[in-house]
mmCIF file with all atom_site columns, C-alpha atoms and ligand atoms in Angstrom:
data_model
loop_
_atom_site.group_PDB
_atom_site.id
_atom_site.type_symbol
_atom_site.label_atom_id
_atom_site.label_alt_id
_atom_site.label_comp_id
_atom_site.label_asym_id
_atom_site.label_entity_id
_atom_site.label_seq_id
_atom_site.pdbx_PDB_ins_code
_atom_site.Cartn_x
_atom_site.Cartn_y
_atom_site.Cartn_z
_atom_site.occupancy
_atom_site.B_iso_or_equiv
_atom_site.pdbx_formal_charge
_atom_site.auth_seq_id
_atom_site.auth_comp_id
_atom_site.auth_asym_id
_atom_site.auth_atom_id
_atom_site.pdbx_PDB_model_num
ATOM   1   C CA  . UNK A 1 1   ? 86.030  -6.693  83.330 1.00 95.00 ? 1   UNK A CA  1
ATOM   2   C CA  . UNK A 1 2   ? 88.799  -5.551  81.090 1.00 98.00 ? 2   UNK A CA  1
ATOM   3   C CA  . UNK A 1 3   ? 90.677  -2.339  81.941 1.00 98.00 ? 3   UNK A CA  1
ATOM   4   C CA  . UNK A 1 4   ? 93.895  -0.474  81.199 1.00 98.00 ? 4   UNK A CA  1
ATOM   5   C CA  . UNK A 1 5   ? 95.654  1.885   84.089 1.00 97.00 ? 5   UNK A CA  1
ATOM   6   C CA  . UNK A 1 6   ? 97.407  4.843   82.315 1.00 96.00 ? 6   UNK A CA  1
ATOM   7   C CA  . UNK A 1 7   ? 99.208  7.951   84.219 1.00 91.00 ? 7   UNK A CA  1
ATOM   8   C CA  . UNK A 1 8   ? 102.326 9.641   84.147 1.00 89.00 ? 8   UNK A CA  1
ATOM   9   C CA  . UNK A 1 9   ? 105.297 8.061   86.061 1.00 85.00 ? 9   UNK A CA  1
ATOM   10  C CA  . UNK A 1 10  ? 105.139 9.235   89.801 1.00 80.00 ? 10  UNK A CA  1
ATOM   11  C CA  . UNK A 1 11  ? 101.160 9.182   89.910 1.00 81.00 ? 11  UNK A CA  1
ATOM   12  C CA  . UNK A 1 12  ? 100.658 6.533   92.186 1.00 84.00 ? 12  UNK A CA  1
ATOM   13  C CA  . UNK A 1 13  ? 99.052  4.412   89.634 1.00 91.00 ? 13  UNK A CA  1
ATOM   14  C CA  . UNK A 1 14  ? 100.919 0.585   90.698 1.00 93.00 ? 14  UNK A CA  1
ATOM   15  C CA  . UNK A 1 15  ? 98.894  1.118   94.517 1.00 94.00 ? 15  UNK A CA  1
ATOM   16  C CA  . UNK A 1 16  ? 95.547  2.035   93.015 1.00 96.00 ? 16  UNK A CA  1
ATOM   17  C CA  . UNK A 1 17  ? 95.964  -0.210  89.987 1.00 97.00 ? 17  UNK A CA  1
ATOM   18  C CA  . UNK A 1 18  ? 96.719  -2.694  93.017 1.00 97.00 ? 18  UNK A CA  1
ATOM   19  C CA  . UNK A 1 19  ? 93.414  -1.695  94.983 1.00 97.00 ? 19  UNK A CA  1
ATOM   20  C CA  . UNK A 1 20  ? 90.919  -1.948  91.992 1.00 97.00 ? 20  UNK A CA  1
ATOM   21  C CA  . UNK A 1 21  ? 92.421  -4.739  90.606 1.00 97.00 ? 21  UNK A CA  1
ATOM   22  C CA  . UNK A 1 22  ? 91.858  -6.641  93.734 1.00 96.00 ? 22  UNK A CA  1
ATOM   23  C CA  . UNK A 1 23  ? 88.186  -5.027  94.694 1.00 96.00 ? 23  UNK A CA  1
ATOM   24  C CA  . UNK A 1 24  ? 86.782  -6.359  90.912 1.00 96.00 ? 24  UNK A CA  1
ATOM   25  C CA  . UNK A 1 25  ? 88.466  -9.986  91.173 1.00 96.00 ? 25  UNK A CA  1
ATOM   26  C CA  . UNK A 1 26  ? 90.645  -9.799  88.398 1.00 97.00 ? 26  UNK A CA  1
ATOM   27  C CA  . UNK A 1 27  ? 94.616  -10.015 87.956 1.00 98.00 ? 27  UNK A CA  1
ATOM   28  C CA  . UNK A 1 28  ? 96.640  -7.015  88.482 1.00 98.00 ? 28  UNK A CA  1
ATOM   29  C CA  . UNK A 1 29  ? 99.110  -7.004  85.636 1.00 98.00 ? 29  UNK A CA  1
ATOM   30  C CA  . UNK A 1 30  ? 101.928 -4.508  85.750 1.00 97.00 ? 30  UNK A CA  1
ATOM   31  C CA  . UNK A 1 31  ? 104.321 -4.950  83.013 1.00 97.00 ? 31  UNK A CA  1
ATOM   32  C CA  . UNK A 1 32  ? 107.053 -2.484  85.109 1.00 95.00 ? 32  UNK A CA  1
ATOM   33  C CA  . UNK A 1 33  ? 106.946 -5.299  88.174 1.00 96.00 ? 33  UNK A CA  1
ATOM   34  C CA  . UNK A 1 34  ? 107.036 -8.428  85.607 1.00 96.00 ? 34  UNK A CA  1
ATOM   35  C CA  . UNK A 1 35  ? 110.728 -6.208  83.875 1.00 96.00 ? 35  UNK A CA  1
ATOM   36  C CA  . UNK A 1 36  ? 111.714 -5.476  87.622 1.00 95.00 ? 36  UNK A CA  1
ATOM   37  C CA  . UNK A 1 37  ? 111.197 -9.199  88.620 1.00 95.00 ? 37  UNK A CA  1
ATOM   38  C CA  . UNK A 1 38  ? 112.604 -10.835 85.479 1.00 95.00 ? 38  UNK A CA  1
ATOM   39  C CA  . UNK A 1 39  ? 115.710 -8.554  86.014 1.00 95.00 ? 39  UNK A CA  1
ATOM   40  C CA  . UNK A 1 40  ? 116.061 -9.271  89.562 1.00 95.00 ? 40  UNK A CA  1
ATOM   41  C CA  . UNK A 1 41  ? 116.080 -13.276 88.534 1.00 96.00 ? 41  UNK A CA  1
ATOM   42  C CA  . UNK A 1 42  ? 118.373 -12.657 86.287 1.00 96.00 ? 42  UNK A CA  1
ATOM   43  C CA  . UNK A 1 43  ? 116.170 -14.009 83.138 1.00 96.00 ? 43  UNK A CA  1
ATOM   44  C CA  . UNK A 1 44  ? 116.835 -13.786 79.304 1.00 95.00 ? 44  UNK A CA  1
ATOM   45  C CA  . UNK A 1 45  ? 113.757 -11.434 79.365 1.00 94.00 ? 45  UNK A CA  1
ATOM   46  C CA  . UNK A 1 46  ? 115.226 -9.432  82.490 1.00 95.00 ? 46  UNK A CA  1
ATOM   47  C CA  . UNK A 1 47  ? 118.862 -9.069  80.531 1.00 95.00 ? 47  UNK A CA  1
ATOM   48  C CA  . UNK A 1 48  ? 117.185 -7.809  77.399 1.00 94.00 ? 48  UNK A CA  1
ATOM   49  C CA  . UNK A 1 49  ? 114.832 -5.458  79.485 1.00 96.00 ? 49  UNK A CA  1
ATOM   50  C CA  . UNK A 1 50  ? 117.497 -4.137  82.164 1.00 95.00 ? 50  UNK A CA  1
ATOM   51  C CA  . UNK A 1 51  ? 119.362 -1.472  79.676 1.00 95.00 ? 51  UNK A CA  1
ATOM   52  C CA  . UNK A 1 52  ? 116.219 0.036   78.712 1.00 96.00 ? 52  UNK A CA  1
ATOM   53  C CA  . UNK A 1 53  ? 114.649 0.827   81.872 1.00 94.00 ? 53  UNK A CA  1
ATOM   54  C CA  . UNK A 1 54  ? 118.055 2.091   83.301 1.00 92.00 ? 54  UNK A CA  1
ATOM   55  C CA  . UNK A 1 55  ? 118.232 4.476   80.494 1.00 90.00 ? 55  UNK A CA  1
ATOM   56  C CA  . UNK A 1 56  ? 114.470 5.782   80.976 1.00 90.00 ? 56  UNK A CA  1
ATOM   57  C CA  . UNK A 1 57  ? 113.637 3.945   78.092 1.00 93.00 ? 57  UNK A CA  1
ATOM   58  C CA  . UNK A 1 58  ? 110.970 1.883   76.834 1.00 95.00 ? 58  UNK A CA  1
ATOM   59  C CA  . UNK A 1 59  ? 111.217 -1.718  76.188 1.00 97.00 ? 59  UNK A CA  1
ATOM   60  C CA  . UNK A 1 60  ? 111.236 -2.196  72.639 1.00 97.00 ? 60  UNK A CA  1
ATOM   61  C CA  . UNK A 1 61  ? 107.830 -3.365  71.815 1.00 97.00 ? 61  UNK A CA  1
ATOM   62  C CA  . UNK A 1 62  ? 108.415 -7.269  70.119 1.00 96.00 ? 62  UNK A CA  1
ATOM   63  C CA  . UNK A 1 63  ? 110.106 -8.076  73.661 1.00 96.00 ? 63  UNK A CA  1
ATOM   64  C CA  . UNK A 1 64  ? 106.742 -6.419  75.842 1.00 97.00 ? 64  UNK A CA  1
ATOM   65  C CA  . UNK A 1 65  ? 104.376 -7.202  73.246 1.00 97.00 ? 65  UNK A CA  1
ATOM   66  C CA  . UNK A 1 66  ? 105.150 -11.083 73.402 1.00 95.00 ? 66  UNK A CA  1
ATOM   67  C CA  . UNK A 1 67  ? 105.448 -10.725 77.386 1.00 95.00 ? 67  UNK A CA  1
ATOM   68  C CA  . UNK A 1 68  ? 101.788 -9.439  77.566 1.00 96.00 ? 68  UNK A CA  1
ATOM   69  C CA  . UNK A 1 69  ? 100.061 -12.113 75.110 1.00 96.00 ? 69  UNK A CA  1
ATOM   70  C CA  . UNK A 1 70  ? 101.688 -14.884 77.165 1.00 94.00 ? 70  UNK A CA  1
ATOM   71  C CA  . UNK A 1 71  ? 100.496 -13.385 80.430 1.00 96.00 ? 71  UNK A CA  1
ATOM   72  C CA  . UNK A 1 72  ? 96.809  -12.802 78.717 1.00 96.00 ? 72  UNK A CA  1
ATOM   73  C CA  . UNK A 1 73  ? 96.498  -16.171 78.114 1.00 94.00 ? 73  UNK A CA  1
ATOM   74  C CA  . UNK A 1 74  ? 97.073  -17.844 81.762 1.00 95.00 ? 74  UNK A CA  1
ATOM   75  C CA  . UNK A 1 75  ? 94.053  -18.946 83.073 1.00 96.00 ? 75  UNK A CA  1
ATOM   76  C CA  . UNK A 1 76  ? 93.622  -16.274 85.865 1.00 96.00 ? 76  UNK A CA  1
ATOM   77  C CA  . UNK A 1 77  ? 93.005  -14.039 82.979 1.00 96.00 ? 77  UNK A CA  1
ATOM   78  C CA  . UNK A 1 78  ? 89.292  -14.999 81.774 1.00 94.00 ? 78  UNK A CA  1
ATOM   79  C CA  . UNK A 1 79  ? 87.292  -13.291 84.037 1.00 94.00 ? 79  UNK A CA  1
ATOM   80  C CA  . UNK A 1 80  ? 88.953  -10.163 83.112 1.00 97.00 ? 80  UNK A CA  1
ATOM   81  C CA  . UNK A 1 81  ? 92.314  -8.269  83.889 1.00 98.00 ? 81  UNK A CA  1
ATOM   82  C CA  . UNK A 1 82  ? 93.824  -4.937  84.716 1.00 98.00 ? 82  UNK A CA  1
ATOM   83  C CA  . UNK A 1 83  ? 96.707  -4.044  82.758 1.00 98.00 ? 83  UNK A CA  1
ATOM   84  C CA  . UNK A 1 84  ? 98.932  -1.611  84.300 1.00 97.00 ? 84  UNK A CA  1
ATOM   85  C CA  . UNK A 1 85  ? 101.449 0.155   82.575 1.00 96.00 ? 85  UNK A CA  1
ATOM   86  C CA  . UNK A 1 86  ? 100.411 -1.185  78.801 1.00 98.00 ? 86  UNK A CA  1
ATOM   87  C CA  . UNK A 1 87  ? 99.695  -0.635  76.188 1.00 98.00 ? 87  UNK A CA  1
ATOM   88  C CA  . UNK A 1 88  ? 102.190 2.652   76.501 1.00 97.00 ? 88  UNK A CA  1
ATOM   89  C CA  . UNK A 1 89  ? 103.069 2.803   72.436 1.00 97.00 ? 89  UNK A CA  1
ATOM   90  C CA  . UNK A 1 90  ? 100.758 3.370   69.777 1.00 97.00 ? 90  UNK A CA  1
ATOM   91  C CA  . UNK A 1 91  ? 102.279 -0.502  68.287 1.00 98.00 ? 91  UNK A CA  1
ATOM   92  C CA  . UNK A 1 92  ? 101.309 -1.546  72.025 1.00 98.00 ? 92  UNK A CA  1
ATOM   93  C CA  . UNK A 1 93  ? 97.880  -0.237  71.515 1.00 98.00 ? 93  UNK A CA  1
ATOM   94  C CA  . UNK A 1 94  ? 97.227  -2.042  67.806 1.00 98.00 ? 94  UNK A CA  1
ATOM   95  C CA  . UNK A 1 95  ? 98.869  -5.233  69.371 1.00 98.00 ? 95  UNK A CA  1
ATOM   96  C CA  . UNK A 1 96  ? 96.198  -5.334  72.523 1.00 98.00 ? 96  UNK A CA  1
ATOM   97  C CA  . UNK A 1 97  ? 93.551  -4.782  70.079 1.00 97.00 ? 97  UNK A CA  1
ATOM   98  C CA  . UNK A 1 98  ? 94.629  -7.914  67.661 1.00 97.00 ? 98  UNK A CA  1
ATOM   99  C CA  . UNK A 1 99  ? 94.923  -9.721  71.296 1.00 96.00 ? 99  UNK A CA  1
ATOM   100 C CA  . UNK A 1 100 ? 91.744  -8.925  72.214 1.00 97.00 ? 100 UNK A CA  1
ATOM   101 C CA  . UNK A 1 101 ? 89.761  -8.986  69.197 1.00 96.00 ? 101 UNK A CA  1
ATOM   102 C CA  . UNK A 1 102 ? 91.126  -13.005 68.196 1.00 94.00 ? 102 UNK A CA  1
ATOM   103 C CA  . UNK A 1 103 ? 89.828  -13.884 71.390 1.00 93.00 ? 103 UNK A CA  1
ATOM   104 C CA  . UNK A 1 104 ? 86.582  -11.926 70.641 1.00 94.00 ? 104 UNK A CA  1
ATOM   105 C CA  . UNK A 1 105 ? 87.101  -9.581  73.574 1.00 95.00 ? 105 UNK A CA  1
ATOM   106 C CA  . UNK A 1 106 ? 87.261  -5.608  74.500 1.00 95.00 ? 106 UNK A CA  1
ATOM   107 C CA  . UNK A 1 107 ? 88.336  -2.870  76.965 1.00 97.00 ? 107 UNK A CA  1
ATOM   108 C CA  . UNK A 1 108 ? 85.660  -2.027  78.974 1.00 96.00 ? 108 UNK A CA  1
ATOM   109 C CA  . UNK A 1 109 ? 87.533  1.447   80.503 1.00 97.00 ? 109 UNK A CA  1
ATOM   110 C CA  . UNK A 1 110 ? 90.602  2.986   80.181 1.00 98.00 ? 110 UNK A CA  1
ATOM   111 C CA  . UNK A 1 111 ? 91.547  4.750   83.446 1.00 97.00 ? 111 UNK A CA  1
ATOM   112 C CA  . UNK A 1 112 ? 93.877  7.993   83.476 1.00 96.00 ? 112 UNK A CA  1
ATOM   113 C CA  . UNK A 1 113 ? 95.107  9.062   86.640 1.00 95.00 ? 113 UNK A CA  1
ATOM   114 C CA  . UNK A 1 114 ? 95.515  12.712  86.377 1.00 93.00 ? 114 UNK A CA  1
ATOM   115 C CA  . UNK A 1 115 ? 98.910  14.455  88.615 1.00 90.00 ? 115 UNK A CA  1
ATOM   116 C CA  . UNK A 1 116 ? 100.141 17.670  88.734 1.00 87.00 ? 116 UNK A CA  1
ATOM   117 C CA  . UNK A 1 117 ? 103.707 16.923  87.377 1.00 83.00 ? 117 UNK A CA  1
ATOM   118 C CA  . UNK A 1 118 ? 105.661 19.258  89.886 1.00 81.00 ? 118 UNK A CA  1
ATOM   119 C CA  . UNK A 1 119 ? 103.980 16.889  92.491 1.00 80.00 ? 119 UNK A CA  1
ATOM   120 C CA  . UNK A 1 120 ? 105.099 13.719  90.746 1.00 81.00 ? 120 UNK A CA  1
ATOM   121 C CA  . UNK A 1 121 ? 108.837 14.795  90.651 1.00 82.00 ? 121 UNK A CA  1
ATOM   122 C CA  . UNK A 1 122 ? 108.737 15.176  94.037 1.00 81.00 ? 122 UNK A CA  1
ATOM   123 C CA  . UNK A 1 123 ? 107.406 11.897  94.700 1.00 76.00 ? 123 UNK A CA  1
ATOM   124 C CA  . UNK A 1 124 ? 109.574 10.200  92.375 1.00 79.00 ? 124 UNK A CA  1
ATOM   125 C CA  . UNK A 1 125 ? 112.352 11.513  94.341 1.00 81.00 ? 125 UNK A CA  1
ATOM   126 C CA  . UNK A 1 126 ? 111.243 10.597  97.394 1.00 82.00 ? 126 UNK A CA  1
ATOM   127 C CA  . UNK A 1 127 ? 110.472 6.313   96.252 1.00 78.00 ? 127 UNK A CA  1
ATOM   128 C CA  . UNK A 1 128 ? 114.227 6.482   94.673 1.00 79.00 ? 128 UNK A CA  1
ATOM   129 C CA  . UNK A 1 129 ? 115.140 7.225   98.006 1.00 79.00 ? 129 UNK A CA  1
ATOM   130 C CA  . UNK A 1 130 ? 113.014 4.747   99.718 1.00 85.00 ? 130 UNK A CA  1
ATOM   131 C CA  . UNK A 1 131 ? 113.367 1.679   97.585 1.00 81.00 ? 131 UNK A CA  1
ATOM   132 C CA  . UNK A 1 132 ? 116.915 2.458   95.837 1.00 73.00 ? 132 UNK A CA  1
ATOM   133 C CA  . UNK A 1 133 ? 114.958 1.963   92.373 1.00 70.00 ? 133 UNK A CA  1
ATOM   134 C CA  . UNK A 1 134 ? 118.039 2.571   89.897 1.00 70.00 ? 134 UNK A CA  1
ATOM   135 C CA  . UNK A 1 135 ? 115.547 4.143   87.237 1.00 72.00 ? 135 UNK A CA  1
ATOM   136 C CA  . UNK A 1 136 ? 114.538 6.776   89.332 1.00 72.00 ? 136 UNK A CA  1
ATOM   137 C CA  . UNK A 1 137 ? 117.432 8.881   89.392 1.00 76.00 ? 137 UNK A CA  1
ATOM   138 C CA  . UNK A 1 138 ? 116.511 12.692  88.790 1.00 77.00 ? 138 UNK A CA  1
ATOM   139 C CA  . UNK A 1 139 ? 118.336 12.487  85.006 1.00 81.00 ? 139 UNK A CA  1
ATOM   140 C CA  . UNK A 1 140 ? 116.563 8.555   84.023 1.00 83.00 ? 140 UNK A CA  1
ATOM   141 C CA  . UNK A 1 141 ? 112.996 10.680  85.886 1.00 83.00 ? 141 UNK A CA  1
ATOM   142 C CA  . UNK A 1 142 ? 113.024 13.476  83.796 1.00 83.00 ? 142 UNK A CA  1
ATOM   143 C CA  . UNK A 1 143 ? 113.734 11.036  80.608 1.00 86.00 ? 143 UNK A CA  1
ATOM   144 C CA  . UNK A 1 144 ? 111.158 8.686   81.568 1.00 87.00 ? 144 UNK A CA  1
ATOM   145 C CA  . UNK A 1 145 ? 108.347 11.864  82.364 1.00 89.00 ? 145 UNK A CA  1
ATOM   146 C CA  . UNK A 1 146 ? 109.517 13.107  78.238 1.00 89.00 ? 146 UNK A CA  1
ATOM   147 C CA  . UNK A 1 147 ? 109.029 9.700   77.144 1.00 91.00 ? 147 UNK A CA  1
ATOM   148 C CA  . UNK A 1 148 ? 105.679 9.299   78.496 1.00 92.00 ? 148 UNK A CA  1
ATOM   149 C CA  . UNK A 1 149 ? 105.336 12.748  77.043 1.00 91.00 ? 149 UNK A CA  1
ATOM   150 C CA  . UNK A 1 150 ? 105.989 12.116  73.607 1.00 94.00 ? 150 UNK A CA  1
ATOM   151 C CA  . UNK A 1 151 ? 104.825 8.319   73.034 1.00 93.00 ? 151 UNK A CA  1
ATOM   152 C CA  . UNK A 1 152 ? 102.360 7.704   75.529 1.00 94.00 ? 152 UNK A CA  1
ATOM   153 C CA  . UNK A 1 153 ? 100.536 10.855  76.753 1.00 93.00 ? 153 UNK A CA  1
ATOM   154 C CA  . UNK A 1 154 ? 98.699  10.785  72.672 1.00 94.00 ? 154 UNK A CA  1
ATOM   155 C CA  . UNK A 1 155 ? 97.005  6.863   73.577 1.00 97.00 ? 155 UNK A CA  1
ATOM   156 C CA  . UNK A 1 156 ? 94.538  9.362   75.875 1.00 96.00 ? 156 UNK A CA  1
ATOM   157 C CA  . UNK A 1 157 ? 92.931  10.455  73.086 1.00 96.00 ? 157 UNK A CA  1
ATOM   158 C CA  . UNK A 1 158 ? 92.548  7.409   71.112 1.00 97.00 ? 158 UNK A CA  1
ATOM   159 C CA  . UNK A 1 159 ? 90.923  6.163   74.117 1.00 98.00 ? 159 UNK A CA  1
ATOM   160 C CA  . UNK A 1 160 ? 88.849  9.065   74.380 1.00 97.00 ? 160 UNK A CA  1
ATOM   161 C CA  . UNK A 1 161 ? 87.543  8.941   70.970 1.00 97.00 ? 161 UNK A CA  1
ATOM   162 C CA  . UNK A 1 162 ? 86.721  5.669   71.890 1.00 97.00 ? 162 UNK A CA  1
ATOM   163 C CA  . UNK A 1 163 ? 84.695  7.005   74.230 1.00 97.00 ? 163 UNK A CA  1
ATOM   164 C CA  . UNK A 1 164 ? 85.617  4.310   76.840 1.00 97.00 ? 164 UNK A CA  1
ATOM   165 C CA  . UNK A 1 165 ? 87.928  6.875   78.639 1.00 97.00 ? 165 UNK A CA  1
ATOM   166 C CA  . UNK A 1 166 ? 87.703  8.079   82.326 1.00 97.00 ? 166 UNK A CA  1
ATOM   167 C CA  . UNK A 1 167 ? 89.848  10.449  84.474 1.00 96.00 ? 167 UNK A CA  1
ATOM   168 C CA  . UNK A 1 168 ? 90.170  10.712  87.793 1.00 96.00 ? 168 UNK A CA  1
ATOM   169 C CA  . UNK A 1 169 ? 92.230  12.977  89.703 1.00 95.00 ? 169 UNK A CA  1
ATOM   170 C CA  . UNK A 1 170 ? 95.585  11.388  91.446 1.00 93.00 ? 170 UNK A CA  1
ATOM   171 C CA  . UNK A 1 171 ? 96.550  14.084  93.723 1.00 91.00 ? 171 UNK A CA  1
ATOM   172 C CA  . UNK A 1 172 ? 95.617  13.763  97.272 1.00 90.00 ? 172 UNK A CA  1
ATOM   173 C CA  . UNK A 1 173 ? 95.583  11.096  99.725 1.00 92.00 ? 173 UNK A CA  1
ATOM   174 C CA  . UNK A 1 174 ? 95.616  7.621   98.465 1.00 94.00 ? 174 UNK A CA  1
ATOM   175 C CA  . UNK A 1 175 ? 92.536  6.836   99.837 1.00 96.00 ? 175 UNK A CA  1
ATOM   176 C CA  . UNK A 1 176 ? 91.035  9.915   98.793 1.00 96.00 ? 176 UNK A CA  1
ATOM   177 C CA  . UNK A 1 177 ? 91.778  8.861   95.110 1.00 96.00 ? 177 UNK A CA  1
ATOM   178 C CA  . UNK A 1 178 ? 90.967  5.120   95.716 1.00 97.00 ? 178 UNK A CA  1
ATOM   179 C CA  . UNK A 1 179 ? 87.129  6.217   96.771 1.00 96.00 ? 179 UNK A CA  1
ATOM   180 C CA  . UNK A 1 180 ? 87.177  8.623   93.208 1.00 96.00 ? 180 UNK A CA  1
ATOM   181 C CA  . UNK A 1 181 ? 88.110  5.923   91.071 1.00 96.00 ? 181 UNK A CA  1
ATOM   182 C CA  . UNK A 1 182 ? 85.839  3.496   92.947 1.00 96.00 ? 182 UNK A CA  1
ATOM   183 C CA  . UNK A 1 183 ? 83.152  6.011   92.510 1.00 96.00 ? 183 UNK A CA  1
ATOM   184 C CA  . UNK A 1 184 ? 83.850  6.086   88.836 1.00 94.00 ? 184 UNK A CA  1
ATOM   185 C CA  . UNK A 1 185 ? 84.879  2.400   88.076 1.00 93.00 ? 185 UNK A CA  1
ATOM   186 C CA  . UNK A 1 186 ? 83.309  0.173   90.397 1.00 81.00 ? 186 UNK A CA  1
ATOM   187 C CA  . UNK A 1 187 ? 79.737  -0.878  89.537 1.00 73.00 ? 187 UNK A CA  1
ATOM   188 C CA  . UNK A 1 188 ? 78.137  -2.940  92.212 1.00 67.00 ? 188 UNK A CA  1
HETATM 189 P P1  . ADP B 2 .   ? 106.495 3.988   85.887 1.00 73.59 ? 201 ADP B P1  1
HETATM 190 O O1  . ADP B 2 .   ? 105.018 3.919   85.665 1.00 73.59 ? 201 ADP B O1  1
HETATM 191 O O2  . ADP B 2 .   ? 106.862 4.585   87.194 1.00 73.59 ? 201 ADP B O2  1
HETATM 192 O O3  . ADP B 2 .   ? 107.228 4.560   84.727 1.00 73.59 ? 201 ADP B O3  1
HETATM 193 P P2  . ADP B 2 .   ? 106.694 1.110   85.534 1.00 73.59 ? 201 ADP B P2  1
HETATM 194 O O4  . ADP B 2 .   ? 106.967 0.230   86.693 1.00 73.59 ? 201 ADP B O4  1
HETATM 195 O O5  . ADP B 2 .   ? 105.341 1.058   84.945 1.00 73.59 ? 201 ADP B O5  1
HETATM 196 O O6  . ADP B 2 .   ? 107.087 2.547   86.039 1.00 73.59 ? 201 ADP B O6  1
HETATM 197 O O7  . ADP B 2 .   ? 107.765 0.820   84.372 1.00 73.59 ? 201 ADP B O7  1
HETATM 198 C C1  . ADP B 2 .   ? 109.145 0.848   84.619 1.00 73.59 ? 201 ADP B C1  1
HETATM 199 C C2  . ADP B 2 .   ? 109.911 0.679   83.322 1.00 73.59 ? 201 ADP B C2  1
HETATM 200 O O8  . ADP B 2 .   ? 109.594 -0.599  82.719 1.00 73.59 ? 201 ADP B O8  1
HETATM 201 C C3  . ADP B 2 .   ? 109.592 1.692   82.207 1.00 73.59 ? 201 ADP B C3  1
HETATM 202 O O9  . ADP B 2 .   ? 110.301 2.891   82.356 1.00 73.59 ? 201 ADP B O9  1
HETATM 203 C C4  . ADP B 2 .   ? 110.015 0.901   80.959 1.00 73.59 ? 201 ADP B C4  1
HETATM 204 O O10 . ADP B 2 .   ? 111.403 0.876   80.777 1.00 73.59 ? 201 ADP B O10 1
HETATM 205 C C5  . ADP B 2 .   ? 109.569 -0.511  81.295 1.00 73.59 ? 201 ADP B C5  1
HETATM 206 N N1  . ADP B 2 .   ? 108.182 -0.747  80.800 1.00 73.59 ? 201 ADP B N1  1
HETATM 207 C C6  . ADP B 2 .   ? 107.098 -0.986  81.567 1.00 73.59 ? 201 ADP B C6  1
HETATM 208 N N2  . ADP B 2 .   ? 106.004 -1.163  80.813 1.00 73.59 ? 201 ADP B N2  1
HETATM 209 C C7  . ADP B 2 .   ? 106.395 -0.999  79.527 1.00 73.59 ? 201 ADP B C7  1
HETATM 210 C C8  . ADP B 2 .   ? 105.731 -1.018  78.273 1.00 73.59 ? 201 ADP B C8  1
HETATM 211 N N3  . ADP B 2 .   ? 104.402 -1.233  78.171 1.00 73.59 ? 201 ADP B N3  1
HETATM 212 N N4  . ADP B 2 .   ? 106.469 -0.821  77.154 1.00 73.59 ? 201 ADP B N4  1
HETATM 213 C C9  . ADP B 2 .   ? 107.787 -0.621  77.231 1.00 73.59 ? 201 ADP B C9  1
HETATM 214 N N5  . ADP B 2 .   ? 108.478 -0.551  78.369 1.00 73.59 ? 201 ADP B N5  1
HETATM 215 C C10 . ADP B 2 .   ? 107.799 -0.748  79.515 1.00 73.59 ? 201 ADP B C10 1
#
């Protein structure tokens, strides 16, 4: 199974992208966490990556784009994989596509997790303060919630069109919106 995670920043998407990843067998691939731990090694890819996620920023697309086909093609990949957190640029999108297509693949489902954004400040706030994450400062938050705005928020409705798009709502408990997107995703 091939899927894509999408949601605002804040909407709890790494734990359930985490969760479903692991319930259907596949990889769990988070571009945010492969940045975070290529910056906290100190890599070429971390140094190039660093001033763009302090900033709010996205990574500019050559730099993820190559990161993702690399990671595609590891051998833990070919039952399927969850990407979480790309594609997140229209370029991103048209890029997983040419990935996909040369290796005569598709996305089976493209999940949104749906927040109520008042709610996701306040969470934001409160995992700054928990794991000291230097792009979650309120200024780099509200930066990073316009970004998703502008550039990312419009892949919805190419997925939609595609008609391989399903929502489920993030607010509650996490285990209240792990069984929703098990009752929507998982297909025993
Ligand atoms: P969140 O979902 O909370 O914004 P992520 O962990 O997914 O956090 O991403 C953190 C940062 O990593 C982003 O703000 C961005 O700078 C960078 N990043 C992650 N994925 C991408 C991507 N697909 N394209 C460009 N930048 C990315």
């Amino acid at each position: 199974m091939r899927v894509v995670f999408m949601g605002p920043p804040g909407a709890g998407k790494g734990t359930q992208a985490a969760v479903l990843a692991s319930r259907l067998g596949i990889p769990h691939i988070s571009t945010g966490d492969i940045f975070r731990a290529n910056v906290a090694e100190g890599t070429e890819l971390g140094k190039q990556a660093q001033q763009f996620m302090d900033a709010g920023e996205y990574v500019p697309d050559s730099v993820t784009n190559a990161m993702v086909r690399d990671r595609l093609t590891h051998d833990d990949c070919r039952p399927g994989f969850l990407l979480d957190g790309y594609p997140r640029t229209v370029e991103q999108v048209a890029e997983l596509d040419a990935m996909l297509r040369s290796a005569g693949h598709a996305l089976d489902v493209v999940v949104e997790l749906t927040v109520d954004i008042d709610e996701v400040v306040a969470r934001l706030v409160k995992r700054a303060q928990e794991q000291g994450r230097t792009d979650d400062t309120e200024d780099v938050l509200r930066r990073r919630l316009e970004v998703y705005g502008e550039q990312t928020a419009p892949l919805i409705d190419t997925y939609f069109q595609r008609g391989i798009l399903v929502q489920v709502d993030g607010m509650g408990l996490i285990e209240e919106v792990t069984e929703r997107l098990f009752a929507v995703v998982v297909v025993d």
